[in-house]
Amino acid sequence: MRLGFIGLGTMGRPMAFHLVGGGHSLAFFVRRPEAGLPFTSAGATACSSPAAVAERSEVVFTMVTGTADVEQIVLGKDGVIQGARPGSLVIDMSTIDPTATRALATTLGAQEIDMLDAPVSGGPQGAQAATLTIMVGGPTRALDLAKPLLHLLGPTIIHLGNNGAGQTAKACHQLALLVTAQGVAEALALAGRSGLDLERVRQVMLGGVASSRVLELFGAKMVSRDFKAGIESRLYHKDLGIALDLAHDRGLALPAAAVTMQHVNALVGKGRERDDLSVLITLLEEMSARVDPSQT
Amino acid sequence: MRLGFIGLGTMGRPMAFHLVGGGHSLAFFVRRPEAGLPFTSAGATACSSPAAVAERSEVVFTMVTGTADVEQIVLGKDGVIQGARPGSLVIDMSTIDPTATRALATTLGAQEIDMLDAPVSGGPQGAQAATLTIMVGGPTRALDLAKPLLHLLGPTIIHLGNNGAGQTAKACHQLALLVTAQGVAEALALAGRSGLDLERVRQVMLGGVASSRVLELFGAKMVSRDFKAGIESRLYHKDLGIALDLAHDRGLALPAAAVTMQHVNALVGKGRERDDLSVLITLLEEMSARVDPSQT
């Protein structure tokens, strides 16, 4: 098929390569031309705008950071909507607000352009290994068309309902991930404060019902004090904000998520938004750290 | 070896059977004689008190509910300390307060009786399958003696330090487990409030970085609304209390654990302390449930 891709970042780059590897032609738009070189070398076509990408494509993928980025790319000046033909499909794989997603789908639908929201879990490693879990919202006919393409990106494709449902599921996923990370950070902070060996306590927890992917991945970085991201904390900050906005709109109290949000806010406030989420443990340590009176 | 066992409950029963199955002789004390019948049939000896058990045993295991129970069995009237010989060993596998554990070890040590704290993770299933994870605090010479016995109960035996360190690690484990459970409950409450299919959202999370044993076990029960315990919530209430007492003593702020504790307190307040911990999701639903004005 003729595919378009906008957002060749840490996630989008390997995903776009998998699509090309599946035998599809690719048009793309990048702000910095050098970011497109590996793709033009592989036979893909650089375009001057999202509209130009859409003109050449049956299906346009977007994989960018936030709600405003997607809105700009799809509805902005020289946006996808200006180039896309009726009957074409937009698949947004970014993690953005479910309410904004529904509005985008309605605007595109008025021009007979289908949309799927299809955010993912698995991170850069999952994108590279094509092992992403993909959460889909939108019409079944669009998913039927998209399925062979999405299968190039990951084995697990779960259809959750109409447009916005994929983003809502992603918000729930991120909420569980973040509260679990806060719990792991608190457990390891207590272990450290009690003088225990953190790696041994982590092994205990991995062997027990407290075991989690978060403990495996972020827990290891908490123990080794390796706070180089992975996925930068500012992205979790955005994602948990989406989940809490959703709860706010629905009048649903989520106390542990709210407490966790305050900690991620503090990470950002301290200028650590590009660190790994595992840096959460340092907040707890610093909050209760004894201050040497000779230093004050 | 000549072993003693006190606490033939849901956890203790299968554990004691594994010890007998390992070729050891067993003396035991139970309050209700009928609870001992399967063991006397298997050749074990019923004793009239913890002291009587200790008189016949080189190693005495205790597996009961709370700190006060262990203190009563070990130091109370006709307690273990009255019967135990110098050079014998007490292994407490209950989940109790680390500070009280250290005091017990000191009292026993004054009579040349060694003690190990060796709480476990894995629940009744792990006890039956002999797949428990065992967290040990206490002297190395005692652990060397105990290891072949503990290996009959589970493959993973982790020595964390002096007496109390095993209980501290268990407290950290339970803290991570409980905050994770609160996070899973909040994520599924948000999914439900948004009209999504909970099992599909659970599958999404199991496929992503939000995956955890808690999501597997408690998440399944939240989805199926099966709140029959497993391990009763009152035991998690006790365990999280131990972790927060420890943090209180050490001057360590643990905000998400504190919020989670309030929810488990509310479970107990609502008379659901014998339900499974998965009932946490109903608290969130009820807290934000729309009240039909015709009903008030």
XYZ file of C-alpha atoms in Angstrom:
592
model
C 0.000 0.000 0.000
C 0.960 3.641 -0.271
C 1.677 4.695 3.312
C 2.529 8.036 4.894
C 4.358 8.583 8.190
C 4.714 11.761 10.247
C 6.832 11.655 13.399
C 10.125 9.836 12.792
C 11.300 10.065 16.406
C 12.576 7.414 18.813
C 9.351 5.436 18.440
C 8.348 6.383 14.902
C 11.684 5.600 13.216
C 11.730 1.845 13.887
C 7.975 1.618 13.312
C 8.261 3.264 9.873
C 11.112 0.902 8.985
C 8.949 -2.105 9.835
C 6.226 -0.756 7.515
C 8.742 -0.348 4.672
C 10.083 -3.829 5.494
C 6.558 -5.156 4.988
C 6.789 -4.181 1.315
C 4.884 -0.899 1.430
C 5.890 2.379 -0.178
C 6.406 5.252 2.257
C 6.036 9.029 2.043
C 7.100 11.059 5.056
C 7.437 14.576 6.392
C 10.201 15.677 8.770
C 11.160 19.137 9.976
C 14.900 18.381 9.887
C 15.850 16.904 6.448
C 18.746 14.865 7.894
C 16.252 12.850 9.982
C 14.768 11.569 6.709
C 18.029 10.405 5.089
C 17.879 6.752 6.209
C 14.394 6.591 4.735
C 15.174 8.194 1.386
C 18.126 5.758 1.162
C 15.565 2.954 1.657
C 13.460 4.311 -1.223
C 10.954 6.396 0.736
C 9.805 9.827 -0.449
C 10.405 13.015 1.542
C 7.462 15.454 1.339
C 7.331 19.155 2.111
C 4.261 19.043 4.392
C 1.780 16.699 6.087
C -0.689 17.624 3.301
C 1.818 16.444 0.677
C 2.270 13.164 2.565
C -1.495 12.669 2.668
C -1.890 13.357 -1.061
C 0.361 10.379 -1.867
C -1.000 7.991 0.780
C -3.857 5.590 1.342
C -3.009 5.413 5.047
C -1.218 8.140 7.042
C 0.411 7.293 10.405
C 1.156 9.956 13.008
C 3.498 9.272 15.944
C 4.289 12.496 17.779
C 4.256 13.726 21.373
C 1.137 15.556 22.418
C -2.436 16.466 21.606
C -1.479 19.872 20.142
C 1.138 18.244 17.882
C -1.406 15.843 16.405
C -3.988 18.624 15.971
C -1.409 20.787 14.201
C -0.296 17.979 11.873
C -3.815 16.865 11.005
C -5.830 20.110 11.013
C -3.179 22.874 10.858
C -1.730 24.780 7.911
C -0.767 22.301 5.147
C -2.148 19.599 7.431
C -3.111 16.042 6.590
C -6.759 17.035 6.123
C -5.765 19.355 3.239
C -4.192 16.521 1.259
C -6.093 13.397 2.268
C -8.606 11.914 -0.168
C -12.046 10.634 0.843
C -11.762 6.945 1.706
C -8.254 7.300 3.094
C -7.316 6.515 6.700
C -5.397 8.351 9.427
C -3.886 6.179 12.200
C -2.699 8.216 15.164
C -0.335 6.153 17.303
C 0.662 9.035 19.609
C -0.619 9.091 23.202
C -3.055 12.002 23.386
C -6.302 13.116 24.956
C -9.288 10.828 24.172
C -11.734 13.752 23.938
C -9.519 15.587 21.424
C -9.195 12.291 19.534
C -12.965 12.029 19.170
C -13.120 15.622 17.881
C -10.367 14.910 15.338
C -12.186 11.791 14.140
C -15.407 13.780 13.714
C -13.667 16.529 11.708
C -11.944 13.968 9.465
C -15.143 11.949 9.158
C -16.962 14.988 7.760
C -14.559 14.694 4.786
C -15.023 10.918 4.579
C -11.583 10.265 6.017
C -11.528 7.467 8.598
C -9.412 7.659 11.715
C -8.114 5.139 14.226
C -6.528 6.001 17.538
C -3.888 3.334 18.092
C -1.508 4.210 20.946
C 1.013 1.588 21.992
C 2.845 0.150 24.954
C 6.339 -1.329 24.772
C 8.580 1.720 24.401
C 11.546 2.101 22.035
C 12.572 -1.545 22.622
C 9.113 -2.765 21.650
C 9.088 -0.508 18.599
C 12.458 -1.889 17.468
C 11.525 -5.515 18.103
C 8.017 -5.069 16.619
C 6.522 -6.361 19.861
C 4.280 -3.380 20.640
C 0.860 -3.822 22.214
C -1.571 -1.688 20.197
C -4.816 -0.283 21.672
C -7.305 0.615 18.981
C -10.338 2.889 18.961
C -12.405 3.572 15.834
C -14.591 1.905 13.227
C -14.203 -1.820 12.529
C -13.945 -1.268 8.751
C -10.905 0.940 9.327
C -9.328 -1.593 11.668
C -9.897 -4.376 9.118
C -7.922 -2.308 6.600
C -5.229 -1.410 9.149
C -4.698 -4.813 10.749
C -2.045 -6.177 8.333
C -0.119 -2.913 8.774
C -0.395 -2.886 12.579
C 0.722 -6.524 12.683
C 4.054 -5.341 11.256
C 4.480 -3.335 14.498
C 3.330 -5.770 17.152
C 1.526 -9.057 17.716
C -1.145 -7.798 20.121
C -3.864 -5.595 18.638
C -6.848 -5.008 20.882
C -9.965 -3.195 19.634
C -11.549 -1.338 22.525
C -14.440 0.505 20.890
C -15.159 3.715 19.027
C -12.686 6.557 18.510
C -11.106 7.604 21.776
C -11.396 4.129 23.327
C -7.813 3.268 22.365
C -6.541 6.455 24.009
C -8.704 5.807 27.074
C -7.217 2.316 27.447
C -3.737 3.791 27.092
C -4.556 6.323 29.818
C -5.651 3.451 32.103
C -2.463 1.556 31.250
C -0.259 4.530 32.058
C -2.126 5.186 35.291
C -1.500 1.617 36.490
C 2.140 1.830 35.378
C 2.750 5.115 37.190
C 1.077 4.168 40.480
C 2.991 0.875 40.397
C 6.236 2.829 39.858
C 5.420 5.074 42.817
C 4.720 1.968 44.923
C 8.001 0.341 43.900
C 9.865 3.580 44.656
C 8.258 3.796 48.107
C 9.004 0.137 48.871
C 12.662 0.530 47.866
C 12.931 3.838 49.748
C 11.710 2.045 52.886
C 14.179 -0.785 52.294
C 17.030 1.694 51.847
C 16.066 3.695 54.918
C 16.053 0.420 56.861
C 19.590 -0.404 55.754
C 18.668 -3.353 53.540
C 20.433 -4.225 50.297
C 18.090 -2.858 47.609
C 18.913 -5.459 44.966
C 18.199 -8.274 47.391
C 14.850 -6.715 48.303
C 14.104 -6.325 44.604
C 14.849 -10.019 44.072
C 12.509 -10.852 46.959
C 9.754 -8.798 45.339
C 10.378 -10.282 41.878
C 9.911 -13.718 43.438
C 6.657 -12.709 45.127
C 3.221 -11.357 44.292
C 4.718 -7.828 44.266
C 6.436 -8.713 40.975
C 5.787 -6.427 38.032
C 7.342 -5.287 34.764
C 7.817 -1.909 36.487
C 9.871 -3.599 39.215
C 11.924 -5.403 36.562
C 12.624 -2.344 34.420
C 12.366 0.777 36.590
C 13.238 -1.093 39.806
C 16.581 -2.150 38.302
C 17.379 1.485 37.502
C 16.333 2.615 41.002
C 18.789 0.112 42.475
C 21.664 0.965 40.121
C 20.915 4.722 40.341
C 20.925 4.849 36.545
C 18.451 7.608 35.771
C 19.214 7.949 32.065
C 15.900 7.582 30.209
C 14.417 5.155 28.554
C 11.240 7.093 28.086
C 11.645 10.571 29.552
C 9.613 11.431 32.641
C 8.033 14.414 30.863
C 6.108 11.917 28.699
C 4.724 10.101 31.752
C 3.864 13.519 33.176
C 1.802 14.211 30.054
C 0.188 10.760 30.087
C -0.846 10.769 33.744
C -2.253 14.238 33.173
C -4.446 12.795 30.409
C -5.710 10.042 32.731
C -6.491 12.486 35.534
C -8.225 14.903 33.147
C -10.389 12.009 32.018
C -11.230 11.134 35.635
C -11.934 14.821 36.303
C -14.327 14.986 33.341
C -16.091 11.834 34.506
C -16.289 12.845 38.167
C -14.188 9.931 39.348
C -11.893 10.202 42.383
C -8.544 8.429 41.910
C -6.555 9.132 45.077
C -3.337 7.165 44.470
C -3.045 8.450 40.903
C -3.462 11.996 42.231
C -0.700 11.513 44.802
C 1.551 9.990 42.141
C 0.876 12.960 39.833
C 2.158 15.319 42.527
C 5.428 13.409 42.608
C 5.799 13.535 38.836
C 4.974 17.262 38.988
C 7.809 17.623 41.494
C 10.189 15.761 39.148
C 9.380 18.296 36.461
C 9.707 21.160 38.934
C 13.165 19.939 39.900
C 14.238 19.962 36.255
C 14.426 16.183 35.997
C 11.817 15.808 33.278
C 14.300 14.250 30.865
C 15.440 11.665 33.425
C 14.008 8.183 33.608
C 10.890 7.662 35.716
C 13.023 5.622 38.131
C 14.262 8.958 39.507
C 11.006 8.927 41.540
C 12.947 7.168 44.312
C 15.216 10.182 44.816
C 12.206 12.424 45.484
C 11.182 10.199 48.392
C 14.724 10.047 49.720
C 15.187 13.806 49.472
C 11.785 14.628 50.963
C 12.698 12.840 54.207
C 16.469 13.363 54.133
C 18.072 14.632 57.312
C 19.560 18.052 56.705
C 22.992 18.545 58.201
C 22.523 21.666 60.395
C 26.130 22.741 59.684
C 25.106 23.113 56.029
C 22.208 25.507 56.640
C 15.351 -33.717 62.454
C 12.875 -33.314 65.281
C 10.689 -30.397 64.203
C 7.877 -28.518 65.918
C 5.105 -26.521 64.225
C 2.653 -24.051 65.736
C 0.004 -22.491 63.480
C -1.624 -25.138 61.274
C -3.803 -22.652 59.353
C -4.284 -22.098 55.632
C -0.575 -21.436 55.185
C 0.860 -23.579 57.986
C -0.975 -26.807 57.109
C 0.603 -27.406 53.688
C 3.969 -26.132 54.939
C 3.987 -28.603 57.850
C 3.076 -31.430 55.447
C 6.047 -30.575 53.239
C 8.326 -30.778 56.315
C 6.929 -34.208 57.229
C 7.274 -35.216 53.569
C 10.966 -34.309 53.809
C 11.424 -37.171 56.287
C 11.361 -35.182 59.527
C 9.433 -36.006 62.691
C 6.864 -33.379 63.712
C 5.398 -32.240 67.011
C 2.628 -29.679 66.923
C 0.217 -27.697 69.065
C -3.305 -26.751 67.973
C -6.143 -25.194 69.929
C -8.816 -27.301 68.196
C -7.807 -31.015 68.337
C -9.646 -31.832 65.071
C -7.240 -29.512 63.179
C -4.411 -31.859 64.162
C -6.036 -35.119 62.996
C -4.463 -35.217 59.508
C -1.075 -34.785 61.147
C -1.472 -37.448 63.845
C -2.621 -39.800 61.044
C 0.670 -38.990 59.301
C 2.626 -39.936 62.428
C 3.055 -36.477 63.984
C 2.685 -35.889 67.723
C 0.035 -33.595 69.194
C 1.323 -31.609 72.177
C -0.612 -29.796 74.902
C 1.274 -26.469 74.660
C 3.920 -24.581 72.714
C 6.342 -25.407 75.552
C 5.657 -29.115 75.074
C 6.307 -28.773 71.334
C 9.600 -27.003 72.042
C 10.715 -29.689 74.518
C 10.553 -32.325 71.765
C 12.036 -30.200 68.945
C 15.378 -29.090 67.598
C 13.637 -26.499 65.405
C 10.223 -24.893 66.130
C 8.284 -23.180 63.324
C 5.594 -20.587 64.039
C 3.107 -19.514 61.344
C 0.333 -17.420 62.866
C -1.355 -14.086 62.160
C 0.011 -11.158 64.108
C 2.750 -9.840 66.365
C 0.741 -10.474 69.549
C 0.079 -14.090 68.509
C 3.783 -14.806 68.036
C 4.675 -13.082 71.316
C 2.049 -15.132 73.164
C 3.216 -18.443 71.622
C 6.900 -17.783 72.217
C 6.969 -15.836 75.481
C 3.488 -16.405 77.000
C 2.279 -18.984 79.526
C 3.569 -22.445 78.525
C 5.299 -20.716 75.653
C 8.086 -22.002 73.435
C 10.717 -20.329 75.603
C 9.671 -22.483 78.575
C 10.364 -25.710 76.737
C 13.128 -24.909 74.286
C 16.632 -26.152 74.994
C 19.774 -24.032 74.516
C 21.066 -24.541 70.980
C 17.601 -25.007 69.508
C 16.112 -22.731 66.855
C 12.807 -20.849 66.455
C 11.798 -19.956 62.888
C 8.922 -17.464 62.759
C 7.346 -17.478 59.303
C 4.421 -15.213 60.260
C 4.342 -11.618 58.988
C 4.866 -9.413 62.033
C 6.494 -6.215 63.211
C 10.301 -6.098 62.640
C 10.947 -4.236 65.890
C 9.025 -6.812 67.923
C 10.933 -9.505 66.032
C 14.263 -8.072 67.150
C 13.024 -7.975 70.762
C 11.904 -11.622 70.553
C 15.280 -12.646 69.123
C 17.063 -10.848 71.964
C 14.919 -12.522 74.635
C 15.443 -15.965 73.083
C 19.122 -15.279 72.552
C 19.566 -14.654 76.292
C 18.654 -18.340 76.743
C 20.930 -19.414 73.871
C 17.986 -20.096 71.587
C 18.518 -18.841 68.027
C 15.754 -17.231 66.032
C 15.147 -16.548 62.357
C 12.417 -14.330 60.982
C 11.389 -15.955 57.712
C 8.142 -14.506 56.344
C 7.030 -15.652 52.904
C 5.326 -14.521 49.736
C 3.237 -16.789 47.531
C 0.037 -17.280 49.510
C -1.846 -20.544 50.039
C -1.094 -21.646 46.463
C 2.621 -21.116 46.989
C 2.471 -22.958 50.313
C 0.727 -25.941 48.683
C 3.059 -26.027 45.692
C 6.171 -25.433 47.849
C 7.037 -22.420 45.702
C 7.178 -19.821 48.470
C 9.705 -16.998 48.412
C 11.288 -16.849 51.887
C 12.799 -13.651 53.328
C 15.234 -14.380 56.117
C 16.612 -12.253 58.928
C 18.940 -13.620 61.600
C 22.346 -15.197 62.198
C 24.049 -17.072 59.357
C 24.725 -20.149 61.528
C 20.985 -20.478 62.121
C 20.193 -20.061 58.431
C 22.801 -22.720 57.547
C 20.947 -25.132 59.826
C 17.522 -24.083 58.518
C 18.244 -24.037 54.782
C 17.484 -27.704 54.014
C 14.184 -27.301 55.882
C 13.246 -24.030 54.174
C 14.060 -25.575 50.794
C 11.186 -27.999 51.415
C 8.872 -24.952 51.376
C 10.176 -22.943 48.450
C 13.100 -22.585 46.067
C 13.923 -18.929 46.781
C 15.537 -18.196 50.137
C 17.016 -14.729 50.474
C 19.064 -13.694 53.516
C 18.581 -9.984 54.124
C 20.547 -9.393 57.311
C 20.139 -9.628 61.061
C 16.890 -10.387 62.881
C 14.088 -8.146 61.682
C 15.548 -7.785 58.174
C 13.330 -10.562 56.820
C 10.242 -8.881 58.282
C 11.377 -5.506 56.921
C 11.752 -6.971 53.426
C 8.291 -8.531 53.732
C 6.898 -5.122 54.746
C 8.494 -3.580 51.622
C 7.054 -6.398 49.511
C 3.569 -5.921 50.897
C 3.795 -2.149 50.439
C 4.639 -2.548 46.737
C 1.904 -5.170 46.342
C -0.749 -2.987 47.966
C 0.072 0.238 46.125
C 0.125 -1.749 42.875
C -3.302 -3.191 43.737
C -4.634 0.313 44.411
C -3.207 1.444 41.053
C -4.784 -1.474 39.202
C -8.111 -0.788 40.923
C -7.948 2.897 39.927
C -7.027 2.049 36.322
C -9.899 -0.427 36.024
C -12.309 1.981 37.734
C -11.391 4.607 35.132
C -11.863 2.062 32.340
C -15.261 1.054 33.711
C -16.391 4.642 34.195
C -15.383 5.279 30.555
C -17.531 2.408 29.319
C -14.660 0.139 28.257
C -14.668 -3.637 28.570
C -12.614 -4.294 31.704
C -11.224 -7.640 30.599
C -10.016 -6.149 27.333
C -8.305 -3.303 29.190
C -6.764 -5.872 31.538
C -5.415 -7.777 28.527
C -3.973 -4.515 27.150
C -2.227 -3.885 30.472
C -0.950 -7.476 30.745
C 0.622 -6.999 27.297
C 2.268 -3.714 28.300
C 4.689 -2.337 30.858
C 1.761 -2.033 33.310
C 1.798 -5.826 33.653
C 2.116 -7.253 37.151
C 1.290 -10.345 39.196
C -1.261 -8.152 40.991
C -2.963 -7.405 37.659
C -2.966 -11.118 36.828
C -4.357 -12.297 40.154
C -6.327 -9.450 41.744
C -7.129 -7.803 38.398
C -8.884 -10.984 37.233
C -11.044 -10.929 40.357
C -11.817 -7.210 39.920
C -13.054 -7.957 36.393
C -15.100 -11.017 37.362
C -16.380 -9.356 40.563
C -15.280 -12.410 42.492
C -14.390 -11.018 45.892
C -14.030 -14.326 47.716
C -10.551 -14.368 49.325
C -7.662 -15.730 48.589
C -5.873 -13.964 51.381
C -8.338 -11.936 53.427
C -8.039 -8.133 53.257
C -7.642 -7.939 57.053
C -4.198 -9.528 56.629
C -3.116 -6.897 54.097
C -4.514 -4.284 56.489
C -2.198 -5.646 59.176
C 0.792 -5.868 56.813
C 0.502 -2.356 55.382
C 0.142 -1.104 58.948
C 3.488 -2.748 59.761
C 5.152 -1.047 56.777
C 3.744 2.372 57.668
C 4.714 1.972 61.331
C 8.232 1.231 60.160
C 8.255 4.344 57.947
C 6.833 6.347 60.876
C 9.615 5.121 63.173
C 12.231 5.981 60.570
C 10.796 9.404 59.683
C 10.132 8.457 56.082
C 7.188 9.909 54.132
C 5.447 7.350 51.880
C 2.512 9.216 50.320
C 1.017 6.549 48.013
C 1.246 3.869 50.699
C -0.533 6.236 53.099
C -3.346 6.852 50.611
C -3.638 3.117 49.963
C -3.830 2.458 53.712
C -6.843 4.759 53.949
C -8.614 2.648 51.340
C -7.822 -0.586 53.150
C -9.000 1.066 56.386
C -12.267 1.856 54.609
C -12.601 -1.784 53.485
C -12.340 -2.839 57.101
C -14.754 -0.096 58.153
C -17.296 -1.356 55.631
C -17.060 -4.858 57.078
C -15.311 -6.300 54.056
C -12.149 -7.367 55.855
C -12.709 -11.027 54.975
C -13.156 -10.254 51.277
C -10.360 -10.467 48.763
C -8.194 -7.373 48.288
C -9.681 -7.039 44.783
C -12.741 -5.507 46.486
C -10.683 -2.269 46.472
C -12.268 -1.475 43.095
C -15.752 -1.249 44.635
C -14.565 1.439 47.088
C -13.537 3.644 44.169
C -16.771 2.969 42.320
C -18.903 3.682 45.383
C -16.959 6.804 46.366
C -17.845 8.476 43.057
C -21.158 6.726 42.362
C -24.065 8.924 41.355
C -26.759 8.727 43.998
C -30.267 8.463 42.601
C -32.068 11.425 44.276
C -35.316 9.415 44.359
C -33.548 7.010 46.715
C -32.528 9.599 49.295
